[in-house]
Coordinates of C-alpha atoms and ligand atoms in Angstrom, one line a residue:
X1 CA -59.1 -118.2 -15.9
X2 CA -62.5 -119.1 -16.3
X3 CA -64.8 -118.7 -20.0
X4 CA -68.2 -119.5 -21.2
X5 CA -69.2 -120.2 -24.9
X6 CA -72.7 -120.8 -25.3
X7 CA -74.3 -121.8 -28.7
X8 CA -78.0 -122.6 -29.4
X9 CA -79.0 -125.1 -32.6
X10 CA -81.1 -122.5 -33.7
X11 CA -78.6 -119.9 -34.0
X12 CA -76.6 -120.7 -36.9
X13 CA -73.9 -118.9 -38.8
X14 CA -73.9 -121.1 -42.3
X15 CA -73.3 -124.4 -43.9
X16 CA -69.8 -124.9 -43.7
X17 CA -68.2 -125.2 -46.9
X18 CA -65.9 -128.0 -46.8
X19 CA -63.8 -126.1 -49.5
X20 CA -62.7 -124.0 -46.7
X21 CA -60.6 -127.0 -46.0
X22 CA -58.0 -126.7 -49.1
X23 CA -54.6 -126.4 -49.4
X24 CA -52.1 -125.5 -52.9
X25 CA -49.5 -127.0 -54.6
X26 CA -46.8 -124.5 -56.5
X27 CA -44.3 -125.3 -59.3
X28 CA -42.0 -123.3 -56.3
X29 CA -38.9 -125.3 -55.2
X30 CA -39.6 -128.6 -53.7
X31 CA -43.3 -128.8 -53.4
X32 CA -43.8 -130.3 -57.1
X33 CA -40.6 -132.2 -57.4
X34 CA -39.6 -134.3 -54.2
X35 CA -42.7 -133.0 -53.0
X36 CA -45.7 -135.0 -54.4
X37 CA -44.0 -136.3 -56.8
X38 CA -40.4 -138.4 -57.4
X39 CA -39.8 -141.2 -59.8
X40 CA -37.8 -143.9 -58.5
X41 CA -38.6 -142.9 -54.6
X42 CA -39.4 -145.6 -52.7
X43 CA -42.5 -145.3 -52.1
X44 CA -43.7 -144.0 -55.8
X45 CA -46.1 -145.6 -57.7
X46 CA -46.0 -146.4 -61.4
X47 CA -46.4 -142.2 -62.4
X48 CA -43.9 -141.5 -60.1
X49 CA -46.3 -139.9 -57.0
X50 CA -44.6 -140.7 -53.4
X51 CA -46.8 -142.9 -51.6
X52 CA -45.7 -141.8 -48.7
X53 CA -47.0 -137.9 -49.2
X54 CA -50.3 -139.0 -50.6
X55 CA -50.8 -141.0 -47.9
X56 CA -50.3 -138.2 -45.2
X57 CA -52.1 -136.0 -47.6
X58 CA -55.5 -138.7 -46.9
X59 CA -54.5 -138.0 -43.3
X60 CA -54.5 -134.2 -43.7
X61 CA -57.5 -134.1 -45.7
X62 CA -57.8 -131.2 -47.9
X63 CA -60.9 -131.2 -49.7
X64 CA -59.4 -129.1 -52.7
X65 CA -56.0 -128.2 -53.7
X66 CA -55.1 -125.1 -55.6
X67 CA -52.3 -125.5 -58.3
X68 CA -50.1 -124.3 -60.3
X69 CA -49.1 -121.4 -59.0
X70 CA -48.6 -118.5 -57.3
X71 CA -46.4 -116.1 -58.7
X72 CA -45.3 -119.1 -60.8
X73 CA -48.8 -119.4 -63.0
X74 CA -47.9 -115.5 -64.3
X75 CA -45.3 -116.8 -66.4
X76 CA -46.9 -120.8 -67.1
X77 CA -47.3 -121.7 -70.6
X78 CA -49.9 -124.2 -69.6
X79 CA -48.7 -126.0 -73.6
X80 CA -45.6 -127.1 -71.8
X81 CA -47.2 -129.3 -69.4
X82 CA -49.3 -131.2 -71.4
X83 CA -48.4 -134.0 -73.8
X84 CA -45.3 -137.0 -74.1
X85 CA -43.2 -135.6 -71.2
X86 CA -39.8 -136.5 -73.1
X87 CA -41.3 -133.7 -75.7
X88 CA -41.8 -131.2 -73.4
X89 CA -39.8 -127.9 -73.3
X90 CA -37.4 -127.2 -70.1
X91 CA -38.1 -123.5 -69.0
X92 CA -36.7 -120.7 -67.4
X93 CA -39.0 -120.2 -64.0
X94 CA -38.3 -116.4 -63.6
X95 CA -40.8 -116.1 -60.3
X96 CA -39.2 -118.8 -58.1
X97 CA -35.3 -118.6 -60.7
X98 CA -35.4 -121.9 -61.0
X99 CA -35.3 -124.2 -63.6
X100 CA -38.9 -126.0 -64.6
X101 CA -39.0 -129.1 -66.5
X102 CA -42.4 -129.5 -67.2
X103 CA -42.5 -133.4 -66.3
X104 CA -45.2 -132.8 -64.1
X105 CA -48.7 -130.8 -65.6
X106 CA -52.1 -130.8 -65.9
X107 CA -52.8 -134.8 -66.4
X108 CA -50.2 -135.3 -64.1
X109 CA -51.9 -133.0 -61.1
X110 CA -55.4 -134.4 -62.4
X111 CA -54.5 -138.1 -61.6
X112 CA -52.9 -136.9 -58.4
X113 CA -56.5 -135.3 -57.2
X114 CA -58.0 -138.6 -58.4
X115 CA -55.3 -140.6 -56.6
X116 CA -55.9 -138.5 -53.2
X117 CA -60.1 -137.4 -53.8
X118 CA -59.2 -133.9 -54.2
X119 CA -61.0 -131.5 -56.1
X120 CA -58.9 -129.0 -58.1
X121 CA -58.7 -125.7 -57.9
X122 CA -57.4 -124.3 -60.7
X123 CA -55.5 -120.7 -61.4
X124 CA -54.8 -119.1 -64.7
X125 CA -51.9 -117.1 -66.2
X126 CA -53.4 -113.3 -66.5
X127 CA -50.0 -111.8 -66.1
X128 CA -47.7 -112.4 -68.9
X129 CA -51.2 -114.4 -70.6
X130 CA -54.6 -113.5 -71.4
X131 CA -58.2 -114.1 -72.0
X132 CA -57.0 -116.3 -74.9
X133 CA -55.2 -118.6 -73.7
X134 CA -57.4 -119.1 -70.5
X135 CA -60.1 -119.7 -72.9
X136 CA -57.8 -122.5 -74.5
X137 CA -56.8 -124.1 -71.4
X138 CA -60.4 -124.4 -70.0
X139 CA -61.6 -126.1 -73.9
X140 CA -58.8 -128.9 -73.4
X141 CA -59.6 -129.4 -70.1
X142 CA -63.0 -129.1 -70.1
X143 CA -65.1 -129.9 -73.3
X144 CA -65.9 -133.3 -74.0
X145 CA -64.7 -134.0 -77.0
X146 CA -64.7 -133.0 -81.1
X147 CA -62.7 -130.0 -81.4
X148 CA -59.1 -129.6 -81.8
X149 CA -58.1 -128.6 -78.2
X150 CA -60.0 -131.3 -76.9
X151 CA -59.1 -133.8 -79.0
X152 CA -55.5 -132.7 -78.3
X153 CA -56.9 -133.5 -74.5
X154 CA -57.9 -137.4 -76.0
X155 CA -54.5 -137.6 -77.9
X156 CA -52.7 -137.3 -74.8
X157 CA -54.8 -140.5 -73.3
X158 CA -57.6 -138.2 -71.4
X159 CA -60.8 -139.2 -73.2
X160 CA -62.8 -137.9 -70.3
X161 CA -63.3 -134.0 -69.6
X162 CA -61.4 -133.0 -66.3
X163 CA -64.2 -130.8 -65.2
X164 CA -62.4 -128.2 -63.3
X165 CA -65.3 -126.3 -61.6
X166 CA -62.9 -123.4 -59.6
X167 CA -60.6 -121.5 -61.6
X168 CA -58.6 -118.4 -60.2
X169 CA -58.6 -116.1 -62.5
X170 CA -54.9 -115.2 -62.0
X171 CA -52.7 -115.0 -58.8
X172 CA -51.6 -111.6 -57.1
X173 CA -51.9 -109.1 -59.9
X174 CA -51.8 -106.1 -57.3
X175 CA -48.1 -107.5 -56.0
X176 CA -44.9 -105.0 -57.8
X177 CA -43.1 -108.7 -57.9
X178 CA -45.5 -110.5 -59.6
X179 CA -44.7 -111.4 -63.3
X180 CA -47.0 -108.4 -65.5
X181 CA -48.5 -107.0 -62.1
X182 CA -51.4 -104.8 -63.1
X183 CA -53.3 -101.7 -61.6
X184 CA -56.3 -102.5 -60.1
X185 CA -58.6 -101.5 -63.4
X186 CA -56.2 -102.9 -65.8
X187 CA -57.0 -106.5 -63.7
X188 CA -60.5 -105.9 -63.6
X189 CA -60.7 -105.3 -67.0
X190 CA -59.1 -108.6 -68.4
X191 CA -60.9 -110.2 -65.2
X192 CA -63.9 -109.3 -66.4
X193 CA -63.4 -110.5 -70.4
X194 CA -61.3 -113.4 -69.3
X195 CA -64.2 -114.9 -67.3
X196 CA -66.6 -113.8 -69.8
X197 CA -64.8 -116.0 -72.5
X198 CA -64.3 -118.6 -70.0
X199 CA -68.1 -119.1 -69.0
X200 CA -69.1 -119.2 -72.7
X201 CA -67.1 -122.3 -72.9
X202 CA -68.1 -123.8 -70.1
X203 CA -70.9 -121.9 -67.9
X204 CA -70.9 -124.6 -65.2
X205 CA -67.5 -123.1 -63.6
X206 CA -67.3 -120.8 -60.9
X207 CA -64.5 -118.0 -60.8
X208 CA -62.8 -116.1 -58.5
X209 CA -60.8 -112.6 -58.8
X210 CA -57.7 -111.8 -57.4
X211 CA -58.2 -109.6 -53.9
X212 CA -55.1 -107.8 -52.5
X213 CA -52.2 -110.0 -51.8
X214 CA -51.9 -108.9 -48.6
X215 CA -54.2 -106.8 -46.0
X216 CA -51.1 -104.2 -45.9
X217 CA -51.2 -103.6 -49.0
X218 CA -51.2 -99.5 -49.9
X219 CA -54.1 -100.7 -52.6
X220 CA -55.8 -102.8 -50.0
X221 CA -59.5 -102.0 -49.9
X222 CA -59.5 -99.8 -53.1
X223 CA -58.0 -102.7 -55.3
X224 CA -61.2 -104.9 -54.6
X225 CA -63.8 -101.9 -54.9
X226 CA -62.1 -101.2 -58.4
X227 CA -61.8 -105.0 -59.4
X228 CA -65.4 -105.7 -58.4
X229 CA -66.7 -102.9 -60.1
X230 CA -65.4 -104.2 -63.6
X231 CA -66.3 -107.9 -62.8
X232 CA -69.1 -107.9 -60.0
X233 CA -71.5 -109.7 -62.3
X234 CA -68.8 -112.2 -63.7
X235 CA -67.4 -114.0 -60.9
X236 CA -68.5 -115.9 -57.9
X237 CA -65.1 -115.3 -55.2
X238 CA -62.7 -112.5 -54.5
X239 CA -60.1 -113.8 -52.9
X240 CA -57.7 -113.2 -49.9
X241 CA -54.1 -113.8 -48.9
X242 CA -52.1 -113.6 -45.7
X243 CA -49.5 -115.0 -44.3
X244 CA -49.0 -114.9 -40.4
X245 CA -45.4 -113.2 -39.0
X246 CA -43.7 -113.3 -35.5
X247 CA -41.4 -111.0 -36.3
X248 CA -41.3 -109.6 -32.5
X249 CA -41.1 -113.3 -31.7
X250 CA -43.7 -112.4 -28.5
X251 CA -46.5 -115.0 -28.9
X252 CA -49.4 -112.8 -27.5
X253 CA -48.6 -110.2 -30.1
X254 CA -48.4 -113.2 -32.7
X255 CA -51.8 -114.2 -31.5
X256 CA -53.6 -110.7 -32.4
X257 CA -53.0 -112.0 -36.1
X258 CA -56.1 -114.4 -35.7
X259 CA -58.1 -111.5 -35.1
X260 CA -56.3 -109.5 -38.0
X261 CA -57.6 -112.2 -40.4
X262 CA -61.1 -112.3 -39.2
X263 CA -60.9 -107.9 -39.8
X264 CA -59.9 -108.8 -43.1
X265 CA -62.6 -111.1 -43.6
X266 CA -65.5 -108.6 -42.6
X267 CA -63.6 -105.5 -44.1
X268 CA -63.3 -106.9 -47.8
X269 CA -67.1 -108.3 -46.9
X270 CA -68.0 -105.0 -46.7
X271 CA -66.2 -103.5 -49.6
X272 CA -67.6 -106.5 -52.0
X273 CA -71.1 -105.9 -50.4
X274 CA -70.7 -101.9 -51.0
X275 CA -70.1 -102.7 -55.1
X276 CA -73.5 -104.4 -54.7
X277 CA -75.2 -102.0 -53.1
X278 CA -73.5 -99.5 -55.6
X279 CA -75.3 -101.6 -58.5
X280 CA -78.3 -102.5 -56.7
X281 CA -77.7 -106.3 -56.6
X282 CA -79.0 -108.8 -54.3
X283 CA -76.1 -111.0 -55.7
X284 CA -73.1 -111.4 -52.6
X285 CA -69.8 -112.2 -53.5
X286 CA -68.6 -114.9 -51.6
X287 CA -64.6 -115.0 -50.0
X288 CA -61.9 -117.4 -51.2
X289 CA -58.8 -117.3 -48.8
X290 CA -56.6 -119.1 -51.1
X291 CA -53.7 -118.5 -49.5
X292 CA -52.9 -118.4 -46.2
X293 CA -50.2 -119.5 -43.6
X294 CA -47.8 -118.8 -41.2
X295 CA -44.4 -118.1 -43.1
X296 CA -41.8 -115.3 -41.7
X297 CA -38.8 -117.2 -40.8
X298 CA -38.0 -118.4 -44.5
X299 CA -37.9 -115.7 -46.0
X300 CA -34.7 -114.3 -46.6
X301 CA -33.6 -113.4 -50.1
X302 CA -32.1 -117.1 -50.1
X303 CA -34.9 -118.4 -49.0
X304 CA -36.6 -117.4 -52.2
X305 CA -34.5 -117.9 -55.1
X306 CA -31.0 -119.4 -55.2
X307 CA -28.2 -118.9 -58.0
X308 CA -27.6 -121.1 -61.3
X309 CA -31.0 -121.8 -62.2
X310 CA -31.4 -125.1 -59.8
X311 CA -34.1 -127.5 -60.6
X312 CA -36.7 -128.0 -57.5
X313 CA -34.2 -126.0 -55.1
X314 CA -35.1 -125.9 -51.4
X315 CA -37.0 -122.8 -51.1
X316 CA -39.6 -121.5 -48.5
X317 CA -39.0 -124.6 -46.4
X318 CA -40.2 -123.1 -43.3
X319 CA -40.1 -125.5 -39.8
X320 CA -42.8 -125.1 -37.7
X321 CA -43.2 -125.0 -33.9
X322 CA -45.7 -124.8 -31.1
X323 CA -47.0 -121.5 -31.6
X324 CA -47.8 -121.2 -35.3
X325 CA -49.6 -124.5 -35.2
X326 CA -51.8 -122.6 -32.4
X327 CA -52.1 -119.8 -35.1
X328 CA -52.8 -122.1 -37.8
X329 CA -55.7 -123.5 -35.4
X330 CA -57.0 -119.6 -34.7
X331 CA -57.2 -119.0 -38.3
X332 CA -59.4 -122.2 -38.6
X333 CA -61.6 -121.5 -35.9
X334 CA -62.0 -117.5 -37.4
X335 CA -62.5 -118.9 -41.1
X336 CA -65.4 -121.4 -40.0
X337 CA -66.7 -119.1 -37.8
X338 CA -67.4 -116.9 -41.1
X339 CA -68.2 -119.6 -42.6
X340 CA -71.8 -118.0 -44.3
X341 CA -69.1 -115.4 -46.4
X342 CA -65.2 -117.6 -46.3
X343 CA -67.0 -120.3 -48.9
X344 CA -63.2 -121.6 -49.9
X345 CA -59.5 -121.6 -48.4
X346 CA -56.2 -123.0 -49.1
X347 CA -53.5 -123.6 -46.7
X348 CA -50.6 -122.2 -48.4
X349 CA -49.0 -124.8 -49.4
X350 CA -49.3 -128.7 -48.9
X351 CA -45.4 -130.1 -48.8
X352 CA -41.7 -128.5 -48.4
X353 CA -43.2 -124.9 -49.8
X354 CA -44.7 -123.4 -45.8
X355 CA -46.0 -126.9 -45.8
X356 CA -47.6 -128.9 -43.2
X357 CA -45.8 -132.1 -44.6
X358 CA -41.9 -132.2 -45.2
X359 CA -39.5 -134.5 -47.1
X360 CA -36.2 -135.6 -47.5
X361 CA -35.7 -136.7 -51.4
X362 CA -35.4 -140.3 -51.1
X363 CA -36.2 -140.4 -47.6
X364 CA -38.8 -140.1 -45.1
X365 CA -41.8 -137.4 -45.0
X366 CA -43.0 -136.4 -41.8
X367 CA -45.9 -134.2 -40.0
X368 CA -45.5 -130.7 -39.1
X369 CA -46.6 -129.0 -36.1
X370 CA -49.4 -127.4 -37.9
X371 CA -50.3 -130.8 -39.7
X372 CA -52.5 -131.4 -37.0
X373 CA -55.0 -128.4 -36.2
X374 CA -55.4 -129.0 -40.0
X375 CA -56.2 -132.5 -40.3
X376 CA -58.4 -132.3 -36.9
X377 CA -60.6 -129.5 -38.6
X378 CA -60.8 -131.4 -41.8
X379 CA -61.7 -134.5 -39.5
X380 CA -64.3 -133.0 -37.3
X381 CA -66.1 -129.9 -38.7
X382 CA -69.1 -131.1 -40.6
X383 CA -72.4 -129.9 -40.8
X384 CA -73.4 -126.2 -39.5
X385 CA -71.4 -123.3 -37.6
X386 CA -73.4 -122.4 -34.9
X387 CA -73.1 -118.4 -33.5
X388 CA -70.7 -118.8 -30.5
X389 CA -71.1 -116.4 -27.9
X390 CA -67.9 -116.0 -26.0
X391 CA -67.6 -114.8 -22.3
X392 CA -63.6 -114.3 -21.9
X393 CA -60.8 -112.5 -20.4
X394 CA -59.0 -110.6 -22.9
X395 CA -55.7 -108.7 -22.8
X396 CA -54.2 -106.0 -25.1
X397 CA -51.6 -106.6 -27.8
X398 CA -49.6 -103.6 -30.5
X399 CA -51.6 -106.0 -33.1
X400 CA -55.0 -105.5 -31.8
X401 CA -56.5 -103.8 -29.3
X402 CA -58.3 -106.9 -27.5
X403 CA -57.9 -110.3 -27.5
X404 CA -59.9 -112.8 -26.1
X405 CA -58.2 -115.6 -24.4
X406 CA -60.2 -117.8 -25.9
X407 CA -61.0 -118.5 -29.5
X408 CA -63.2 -120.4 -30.6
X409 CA -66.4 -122.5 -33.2
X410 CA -68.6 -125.0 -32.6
X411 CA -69.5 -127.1 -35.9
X412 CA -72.7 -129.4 -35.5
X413 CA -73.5 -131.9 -37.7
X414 CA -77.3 -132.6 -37.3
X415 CA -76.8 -135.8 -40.2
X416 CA -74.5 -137.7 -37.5
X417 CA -75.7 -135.7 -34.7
X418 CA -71.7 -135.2 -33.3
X419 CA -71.0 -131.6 -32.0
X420 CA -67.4 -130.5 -32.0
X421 CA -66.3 -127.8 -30.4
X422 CA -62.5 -126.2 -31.5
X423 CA -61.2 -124.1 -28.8
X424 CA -57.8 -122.3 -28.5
X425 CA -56.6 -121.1 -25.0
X426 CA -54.4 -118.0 -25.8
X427 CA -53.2 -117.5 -22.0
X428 CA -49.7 -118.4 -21.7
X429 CA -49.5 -119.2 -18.2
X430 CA -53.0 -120.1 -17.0
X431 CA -55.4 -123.2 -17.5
X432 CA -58.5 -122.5 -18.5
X433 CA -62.0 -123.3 -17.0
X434 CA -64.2 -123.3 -19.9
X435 CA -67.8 -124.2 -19.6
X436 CA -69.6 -124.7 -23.0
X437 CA -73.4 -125.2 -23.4
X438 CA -74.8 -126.9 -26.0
X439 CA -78.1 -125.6 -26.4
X440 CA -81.0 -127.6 -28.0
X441 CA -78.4 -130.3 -29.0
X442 CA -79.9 -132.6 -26.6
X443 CA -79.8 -133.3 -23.0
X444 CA -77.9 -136.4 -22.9
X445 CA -74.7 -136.1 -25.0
X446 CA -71.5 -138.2 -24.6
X447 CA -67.9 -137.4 -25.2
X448 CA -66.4 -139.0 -28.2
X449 CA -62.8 -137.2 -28.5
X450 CA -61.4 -135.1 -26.4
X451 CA -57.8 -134.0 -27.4
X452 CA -55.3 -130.6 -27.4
X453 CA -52.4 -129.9 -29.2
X454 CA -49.6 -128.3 -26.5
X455 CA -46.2 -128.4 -26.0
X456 CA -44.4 -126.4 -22.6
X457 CA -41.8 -124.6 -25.1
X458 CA -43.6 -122.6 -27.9
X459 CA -40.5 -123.2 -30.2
X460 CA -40.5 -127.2 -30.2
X461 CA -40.7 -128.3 -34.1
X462 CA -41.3 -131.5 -35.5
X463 CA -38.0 -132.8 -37.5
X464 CA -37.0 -135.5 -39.4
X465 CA -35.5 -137.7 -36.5
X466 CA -37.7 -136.6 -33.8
X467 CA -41.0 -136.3 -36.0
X468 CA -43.1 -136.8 -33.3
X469 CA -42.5 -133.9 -30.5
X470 CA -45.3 -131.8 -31.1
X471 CA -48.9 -134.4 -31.1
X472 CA -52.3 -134.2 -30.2
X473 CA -53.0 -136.1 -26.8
X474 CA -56.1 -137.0 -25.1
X475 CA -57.3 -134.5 -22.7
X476 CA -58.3 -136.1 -19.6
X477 CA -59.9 -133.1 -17.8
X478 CA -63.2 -133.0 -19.9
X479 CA -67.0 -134.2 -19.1
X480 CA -69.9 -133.6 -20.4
X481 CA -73.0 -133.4 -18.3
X482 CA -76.4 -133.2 -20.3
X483 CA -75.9 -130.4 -22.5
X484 CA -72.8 -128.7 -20.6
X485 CA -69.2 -129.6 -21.4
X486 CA -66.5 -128.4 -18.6
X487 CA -63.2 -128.3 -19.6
X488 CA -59.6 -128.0 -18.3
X489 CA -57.5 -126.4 -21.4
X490 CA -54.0 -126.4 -21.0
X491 CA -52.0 -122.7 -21.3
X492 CA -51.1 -122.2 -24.6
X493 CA -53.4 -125.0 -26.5
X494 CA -55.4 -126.0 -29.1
X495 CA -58.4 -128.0 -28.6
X496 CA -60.7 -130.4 -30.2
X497 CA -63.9 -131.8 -28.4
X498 CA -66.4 -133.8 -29.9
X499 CA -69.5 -135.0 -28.2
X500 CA -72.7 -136.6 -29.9
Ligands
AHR601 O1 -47.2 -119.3 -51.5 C1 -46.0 -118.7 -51.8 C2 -46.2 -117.4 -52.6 O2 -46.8 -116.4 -51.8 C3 -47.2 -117.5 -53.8 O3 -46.5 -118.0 -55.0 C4 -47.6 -116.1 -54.0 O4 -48.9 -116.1 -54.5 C5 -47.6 -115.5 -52.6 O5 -47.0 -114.3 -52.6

């Protein structure tokens, strides 16, 4: 099949936020413990972080990394995580039943984003908590110094303020399972006061309410228009939450959920835009999607929580294969291409929890098939999205009416001059032809990296002894002729060009 995309330097969607590029680490079965961190692993350093996970973690790249939870923060006494670890309280984790032992916390994740260049991204407990506490939190981790929270901060050998600039205010209230759910103007309610204590003790932070957890749910749409209406003025994010099923196991139906997520996008654009307009503001709420993954296969009810309490069980370890790293690709290509309203994003989550990275506890770590989309997106996309306009064969799926075969962005980063364009050929069967012009980018660009992500069976995975079947490889069947790029894409791939 044959497609065009043509983009003009002139014709420019947004800065791309480089948030868009975050993942999140959970107190949720291994993600925490054997996960980032294990004392006496091999590879761990003196506060017991694997060397080997922060090391594929630089490779990944997230830019920020949400934490601690998840269903988990509705029921985190933040006090339990802070302090001499040998005086800190073992506790019953009723959203993940599992047994939490607080030996990893708030300095503990703060040196972590130090260790890796991360920037945190904070939630808060506003399920079986409140604007109090959240209040607290924020004063010991964020004010310099001279009262008693944060001195309690200095006592505990953090002399300098963490400065947490993005703080969640609270994870999934509209979810029946999560711990103290609310209704939508119960949430907005302590939304609104929490964040209005919070910025009065530190109003350099930036906030974001809780959105539906998922685009199916029967409060979808409603639950923002209500939330927003109490809390328009206070916060700077709603956020959004999906997670990508093949539960038909038919990849071109699996595909339509790219588009599903880029509906989502400009619906709950429209419904935080209406509140505006409702209240006469010029001010635009901007979209954090600070959760977001494939994850259908582990999900069975022993996928989720085991019997007897077990400390760090294995939970939501879902294996990836061909396909959903091609999904995970199409969701990057739909979030930068909506790059001027998707300001931040987490890929949820960052190891053993639906994670791009696995371990074995004592053992290796290794990448998963959708490590690499990831870490090429994190790599390459600098600089501005430019307006692709997209001449392409499309076919008809029961999850949306039309899909293009191809998907695709083009990032340019006018500081470096590089140009990279991230294309995903969604035809199963057929190579594409694409042609792409650059226009205005110059008449005499080169090709610096050409490389696709494809594998012949769409269920190959990347294990522990054969990490390596699913990897980028260099495309051979691309030029680039003054400001035209041809391209050969492979049936079924994900693709990366860069050109300066
Ligand atoms: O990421 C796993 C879980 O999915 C999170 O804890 C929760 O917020 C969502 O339902």
């Amino acid at each position: 099949i044959s497609t065009r995309l043509v983009v003009d330097r002139d014709f420019v969607v947004s800065d791309l936020d480089r948030r868009i590029f975050g993942s999140f680490v959970e107190h949720l079965g291994r993600a925490v413990y054997t996960g980032i961190y294990e004392p006496g692993h091999p590879t761990a350093d003196e506060r017991g972080f694997r060397g080997d996970v922060m090391e594929l973690t630089r490779e990944l790249g997230p830019t920020i990394v949400r934490y601690p939870g998840g269903n988990f923060v509705s029921g985190y006494n933040w006090e339990d995580g802070v302090g001499p670890a040998a005086d800190r309280p073992v506790r019953l984790d009723l959203a993940w039943a599992s047994t939490e032992t607080n030996q990893f916390g708030t300095n503990e994740f703060m040196e972590w984003c130090k260790a890796t260049d991360i920037e945190p991204m904070w939630a808060v407990n506003l399920g079986t908590r409140g604007p109090d506490e959240a209040r607290e939190f924020l004063e010991y981790c964020n004010h310099p110094g001279g009262t008693a929270l944060s001195d309690l901060r200095k006592s505990h050998g953090v002399e300098a303020p963490h400065d947490i600039k993005f703080w969640c205010l609270g994870n999934e209230m509209d979810g029946p399972w999560q711990i103290c759910s609310k209704t939508a103007d119960e949430y907005g309610r302590i939304a609104h006061e929490t964040a209005k204590l919070m910025r009065l003790v530190d109003p350099t932070i930036q906030l974001a309410a809780c959105g539906s957890s998922q685009h199916n749910m029967p409060t979808y749409g409603k639950w923002e228009d209500t939330v927003l209406e109490h809390c328009f003025d206070d916060v700077d994010f709603i956020s959004l939450h999906t997670y990508f099923e093949n539960r038909g196991d038919s990849t071109p139906e699996f595909f339509g959920c790219i588009e599903q997520m880029d509906v989502s996008i400009k619906e709950i654009v429209a419904v935080a835009d209406g509140v505006a307009a409702r209240k006469h503001s010029t001010k635009r709420i901007m979209l954090s999607f600070d959760e977001w993954n494939v994850w259908y296969k582990a999900r069975s009810i022993n996928d989720l929580r085991k019997p007897g309490w077990p400390q760090a069980p294995r939970l939501l370890e879902e294996i990836y294969n061909t396909e959903d790293a091609l999904v995970v690709g199409g969701a990057l290509i739909v979030m930068m291409n909506n790059a001027d309203r998707v300001k931040a994003a987490c890929l949820a989550q960052l190891v053993n929890v639906i994670g791009p990275i696995m371990t074995e506890p004592g053992g290796p770590a290794w990448r998963q098939t959708i490590f690499y989309p990831f870490a090429q997106a994190t790599r390459f996309a600098h600089g501005k999205v430019l307006r692709p306009v997209i001449e392409s064969p499309s076919y008809e799926a029961k999850s949306h009416p039309e899909i293009p075969y191809l998907c695709a962005c083009v990032v340019d980063d006018e500081s470096t001059g590089t140009t990279t364009v991230f294309a995903l050929n969604r035809h199963l069967t057929e190579t594409m032809q694409l042609r792409v012009e650059l226009r205005g980018l110059g008449t005499s660009r080169t090709l610096d990296h050409a490389l696709a992500l494809h594998h012949s069976n769409m269920k190959a995975t990347n294990t522990k002894d054969a990490p390596n079947t699913v990897v980028p490889e260099n495309n051979p069947h691309v030029q680039v002729d003054g400001e035209t790029i041809l391209a050969e894409l492979k049936p079924g791939s994900w693709n990366v060009i860069v050109t300066t």
